[in-house]
Short mmCIF file of C-alpha atoms in Angstrom, two decimals:
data_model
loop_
_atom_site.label_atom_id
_atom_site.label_comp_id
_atom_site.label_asym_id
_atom_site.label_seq_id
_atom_site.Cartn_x
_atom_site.Cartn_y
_atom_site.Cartn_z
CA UNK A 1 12.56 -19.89 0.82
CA UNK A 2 11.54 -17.89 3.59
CA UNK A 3 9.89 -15.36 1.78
CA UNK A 4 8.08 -17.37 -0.62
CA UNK A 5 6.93 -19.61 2.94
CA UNK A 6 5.38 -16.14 3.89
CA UNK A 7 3.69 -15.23 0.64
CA UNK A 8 2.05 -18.84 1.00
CA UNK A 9 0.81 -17.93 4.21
CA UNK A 10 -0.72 -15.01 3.71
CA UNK A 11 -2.84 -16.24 1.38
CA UNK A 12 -4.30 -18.42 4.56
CA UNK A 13 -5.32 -14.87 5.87
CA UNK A 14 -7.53 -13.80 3.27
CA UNK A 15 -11.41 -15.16 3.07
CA UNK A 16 -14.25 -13.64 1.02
CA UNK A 17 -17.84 -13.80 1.55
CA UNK A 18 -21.25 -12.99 0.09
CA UNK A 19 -21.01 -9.62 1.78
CA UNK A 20 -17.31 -9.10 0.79
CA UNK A 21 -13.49 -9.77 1.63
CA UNK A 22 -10.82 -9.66 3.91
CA UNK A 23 -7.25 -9.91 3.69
CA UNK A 24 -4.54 -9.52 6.18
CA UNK A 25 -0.82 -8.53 5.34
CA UNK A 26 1.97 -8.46 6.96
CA UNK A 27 5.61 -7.49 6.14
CA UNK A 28 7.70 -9.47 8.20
CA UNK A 29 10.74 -9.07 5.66
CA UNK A 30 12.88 -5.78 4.86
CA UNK A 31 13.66 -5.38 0.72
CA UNK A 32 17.13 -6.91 1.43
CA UNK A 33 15.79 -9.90 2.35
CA UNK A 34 16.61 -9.34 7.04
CA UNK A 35 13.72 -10.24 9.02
CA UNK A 36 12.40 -7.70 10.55
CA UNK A 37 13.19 -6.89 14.19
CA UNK A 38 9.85 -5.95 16.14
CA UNK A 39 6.61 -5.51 15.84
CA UNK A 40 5.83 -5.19 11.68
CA UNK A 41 3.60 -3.66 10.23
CA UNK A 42 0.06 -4.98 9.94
CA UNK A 43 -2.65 -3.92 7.48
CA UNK A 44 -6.18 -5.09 6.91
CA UNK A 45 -8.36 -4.67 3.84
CA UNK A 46 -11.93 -4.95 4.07
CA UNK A 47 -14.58 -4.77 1.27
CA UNK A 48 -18.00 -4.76 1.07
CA UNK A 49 -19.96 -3.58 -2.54
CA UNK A 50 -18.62 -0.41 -3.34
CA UNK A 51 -15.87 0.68 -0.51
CA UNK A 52 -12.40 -0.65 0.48
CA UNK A 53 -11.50 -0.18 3.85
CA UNK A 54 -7.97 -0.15 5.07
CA UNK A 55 -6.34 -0.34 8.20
CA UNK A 56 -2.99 -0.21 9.75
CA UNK A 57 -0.36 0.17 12.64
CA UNK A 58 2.92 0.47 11.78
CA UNK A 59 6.55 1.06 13.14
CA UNK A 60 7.53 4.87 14.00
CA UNK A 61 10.61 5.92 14.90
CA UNK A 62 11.14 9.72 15.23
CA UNK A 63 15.49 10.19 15.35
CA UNK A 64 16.68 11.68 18.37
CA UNK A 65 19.19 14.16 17.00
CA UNK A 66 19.49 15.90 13.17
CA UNK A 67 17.15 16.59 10.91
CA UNK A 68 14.04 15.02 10.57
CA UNK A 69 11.38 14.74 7.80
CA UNK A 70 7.86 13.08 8.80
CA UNK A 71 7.74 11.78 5.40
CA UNK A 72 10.56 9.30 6.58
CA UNK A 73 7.46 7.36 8.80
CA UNK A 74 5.11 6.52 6.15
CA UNK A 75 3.04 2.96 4.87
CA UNK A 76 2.36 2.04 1.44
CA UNK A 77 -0.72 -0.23 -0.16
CA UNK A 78 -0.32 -0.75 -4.00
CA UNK A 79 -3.46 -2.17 -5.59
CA UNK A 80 -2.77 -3.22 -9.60
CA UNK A 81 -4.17 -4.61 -12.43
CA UNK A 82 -2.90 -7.11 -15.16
CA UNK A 83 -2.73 -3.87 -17.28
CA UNK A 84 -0.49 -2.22 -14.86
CA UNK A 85 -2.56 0.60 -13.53
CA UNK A 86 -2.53 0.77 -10.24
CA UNK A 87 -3.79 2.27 -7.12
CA UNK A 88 -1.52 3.90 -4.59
CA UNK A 89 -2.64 4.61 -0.68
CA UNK A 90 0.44 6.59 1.51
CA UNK A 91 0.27 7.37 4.89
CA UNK A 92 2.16 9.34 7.08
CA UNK A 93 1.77 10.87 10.23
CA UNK A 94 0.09 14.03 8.51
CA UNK A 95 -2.65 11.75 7.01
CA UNK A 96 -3.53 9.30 3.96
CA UNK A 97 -2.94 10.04 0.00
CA UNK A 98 -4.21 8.76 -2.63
CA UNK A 99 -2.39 7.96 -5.76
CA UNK A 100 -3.36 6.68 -9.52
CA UNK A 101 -0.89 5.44 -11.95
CA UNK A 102 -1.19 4.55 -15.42
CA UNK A 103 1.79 2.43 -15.06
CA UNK A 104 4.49 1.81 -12.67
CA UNK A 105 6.01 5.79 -11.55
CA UNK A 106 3.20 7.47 -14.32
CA UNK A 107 1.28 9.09 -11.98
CA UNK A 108 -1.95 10.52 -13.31
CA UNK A 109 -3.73 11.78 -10.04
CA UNK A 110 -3.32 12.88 -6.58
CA UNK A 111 -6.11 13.14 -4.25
CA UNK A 112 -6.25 14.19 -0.27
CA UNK A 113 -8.94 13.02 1.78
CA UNK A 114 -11.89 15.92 1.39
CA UNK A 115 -11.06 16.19 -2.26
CA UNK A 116 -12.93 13.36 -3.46
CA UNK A 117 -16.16 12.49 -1.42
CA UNK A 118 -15.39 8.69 -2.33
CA UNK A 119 -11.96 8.71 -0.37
CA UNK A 120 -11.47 9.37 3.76
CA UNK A 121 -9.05 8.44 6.05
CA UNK A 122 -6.67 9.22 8.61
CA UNK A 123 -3.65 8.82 10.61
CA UNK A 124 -2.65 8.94 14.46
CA UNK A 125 0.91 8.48 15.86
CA UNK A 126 0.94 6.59 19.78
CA UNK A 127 4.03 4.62 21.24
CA UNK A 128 5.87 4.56 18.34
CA UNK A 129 3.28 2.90 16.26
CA UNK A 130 1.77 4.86 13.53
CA UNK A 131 -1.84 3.42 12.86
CA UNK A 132 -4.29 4.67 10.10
CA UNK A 133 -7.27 4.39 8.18
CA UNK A 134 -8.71 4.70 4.40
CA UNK A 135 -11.97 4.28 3.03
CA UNK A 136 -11.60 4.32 -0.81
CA UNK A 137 -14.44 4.02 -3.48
CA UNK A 138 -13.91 1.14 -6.02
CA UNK A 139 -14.31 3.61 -8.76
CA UNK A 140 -10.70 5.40 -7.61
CA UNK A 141 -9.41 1.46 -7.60
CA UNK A 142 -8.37 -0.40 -10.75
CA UNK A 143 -11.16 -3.02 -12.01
CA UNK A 144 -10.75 -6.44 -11.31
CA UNK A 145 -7.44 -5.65 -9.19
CA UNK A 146 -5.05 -9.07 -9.21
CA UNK A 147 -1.82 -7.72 -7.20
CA UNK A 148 -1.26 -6.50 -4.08
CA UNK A 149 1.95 -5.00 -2.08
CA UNK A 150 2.17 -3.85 1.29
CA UNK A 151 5.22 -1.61 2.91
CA UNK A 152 6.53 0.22 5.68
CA UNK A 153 9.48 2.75 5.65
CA UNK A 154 10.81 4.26 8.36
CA UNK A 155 14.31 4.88 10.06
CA UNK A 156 16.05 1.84 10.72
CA UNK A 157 16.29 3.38 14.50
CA UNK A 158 16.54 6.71 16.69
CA UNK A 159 20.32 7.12 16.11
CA UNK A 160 20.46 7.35 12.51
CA UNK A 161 18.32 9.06 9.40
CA UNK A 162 19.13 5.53 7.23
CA UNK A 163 15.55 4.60 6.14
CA UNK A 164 14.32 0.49 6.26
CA UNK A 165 11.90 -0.70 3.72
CA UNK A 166 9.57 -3.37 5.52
CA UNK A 167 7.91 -5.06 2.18
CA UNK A 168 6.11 -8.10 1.35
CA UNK A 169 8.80 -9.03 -1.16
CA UNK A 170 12.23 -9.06 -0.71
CA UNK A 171 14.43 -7.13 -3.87
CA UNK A 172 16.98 -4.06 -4.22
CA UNK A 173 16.65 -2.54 -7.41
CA UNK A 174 20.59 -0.09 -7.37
CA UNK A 175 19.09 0.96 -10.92
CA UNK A 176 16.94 4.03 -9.10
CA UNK A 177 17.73 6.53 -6.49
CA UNK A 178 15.46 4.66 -3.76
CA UNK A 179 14.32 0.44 -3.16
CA UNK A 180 11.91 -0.23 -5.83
CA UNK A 181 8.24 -0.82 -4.43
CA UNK A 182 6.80 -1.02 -7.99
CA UNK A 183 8.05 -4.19 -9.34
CA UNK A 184 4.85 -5.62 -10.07
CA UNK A 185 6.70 -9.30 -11.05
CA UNK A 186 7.10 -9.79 -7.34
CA UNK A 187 3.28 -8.44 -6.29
CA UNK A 188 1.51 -10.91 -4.29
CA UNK A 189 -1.20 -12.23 -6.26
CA UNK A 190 -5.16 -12.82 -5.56
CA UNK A 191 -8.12 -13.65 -7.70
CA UNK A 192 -9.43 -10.61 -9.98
CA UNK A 193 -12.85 -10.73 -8.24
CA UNK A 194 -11.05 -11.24 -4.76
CA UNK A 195 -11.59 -7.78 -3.71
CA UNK A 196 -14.65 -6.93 -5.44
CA UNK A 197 -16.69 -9.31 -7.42
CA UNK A 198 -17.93 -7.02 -10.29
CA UNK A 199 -17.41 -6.39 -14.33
CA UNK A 200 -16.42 -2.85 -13.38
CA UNK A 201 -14.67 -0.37 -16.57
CA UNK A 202 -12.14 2.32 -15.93
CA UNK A 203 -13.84 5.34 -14.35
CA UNK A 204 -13.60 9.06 -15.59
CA UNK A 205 -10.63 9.15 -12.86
CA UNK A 206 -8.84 6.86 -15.00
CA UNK A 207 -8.54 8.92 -18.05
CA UNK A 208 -5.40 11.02 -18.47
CA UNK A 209 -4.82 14.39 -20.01
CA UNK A 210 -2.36 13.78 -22.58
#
């Protein structure tokens, strides 16, 4: 009930315009279902014609002892379509990626910032709080995009490596090595010309080379 009160209200944080659309998310829940203790993490998305915009502060927490990977900080968008492709934006304190899938874990492309003039960003750590920002092309998005997911992982705290998944939907899938972010089923949902209001096709980034 909880989760499914949030889902409802952050749909009351999302508002478009002639000029474009905004939408706020928040993930106030871990994948097991615990509230999460803290600050969450926020994200905006902001469109206008042609360019998503994305912004973010997140939890980071940096263990005190042991080994350490900064891949353990890092924030997830997922951006999908009815036909499952979908659009991937990770960040981490060494800066944004960008990721295109043909399908749930078929990953077709990879792209850094400077690799693609249609896709900037970056990241900053302060205070515990690691904050970013994207600024993706709609061409590098999937047309008419109807799902969204939001998530932050990081270490539950400084004493131990054990990794929380901060997600805007609440499910432990034991079936794979890590929590399943991909399980489009449980995707928030929003109007296909929410984002952008066009008749957009797959672009030439879309194709794969099989």
């Amino acid at each position: 009930m909880a989760t499914l009160l949030f889902l409802v209200l952050a749909l009351a944080c999302a508002a478009r315009t002639s000029h474009g659309a905004q939408l706020l998310l928040t993930t106030n829940n871990t994948l097991g279902g615990e509230r999460v203790r803290g600050t969450p993490m926020t994200m905006k998305l902001t469109t206008d014609e042609n360019y998503l915009t994305v912004t973010f502060s997140a939890p980071y927490i940096k263990p005190t002892g042991g080994s350490w990977d900064s891949d353990w900080d890092r924030v997830h968008l997922f951006l999908a379509d009815d036909s499952h492709k979908l659009s991937e934006l990770r960040f981490t304190e060494t800066g944004p990626l960008l990721r295109l899938y043909w399908a749930p874990y078929n990953m077709i492309k990879t792209l850094s910032p400077g690799e693609d003039a249609k896709f900037e960003g970056s990241t900053t750590v302060d205070r515990m709080r690691l904050t970013g920002t994207a600024k993706v092309h709609r061409s590098l998005l999937p047309p008419r995009i109807t799902l969204v997911n939001a998530a932050s992982v990081h270490p539950v705290n400084a004493s131990t490596t054990e990794l929380q998944y901060d997600n805007l939907y609440s499910i432990t899938n034991y079936g794979i090595a890590l929590p399943d972010l991909m399980v489009l089923a449980r995707y928030k949902a929003i109007g296909a010309r929410f984002l952008f209001d066009n008749d957009d096709s797959y672009s030439e980034h879309w194709k794969r080379n099989d």
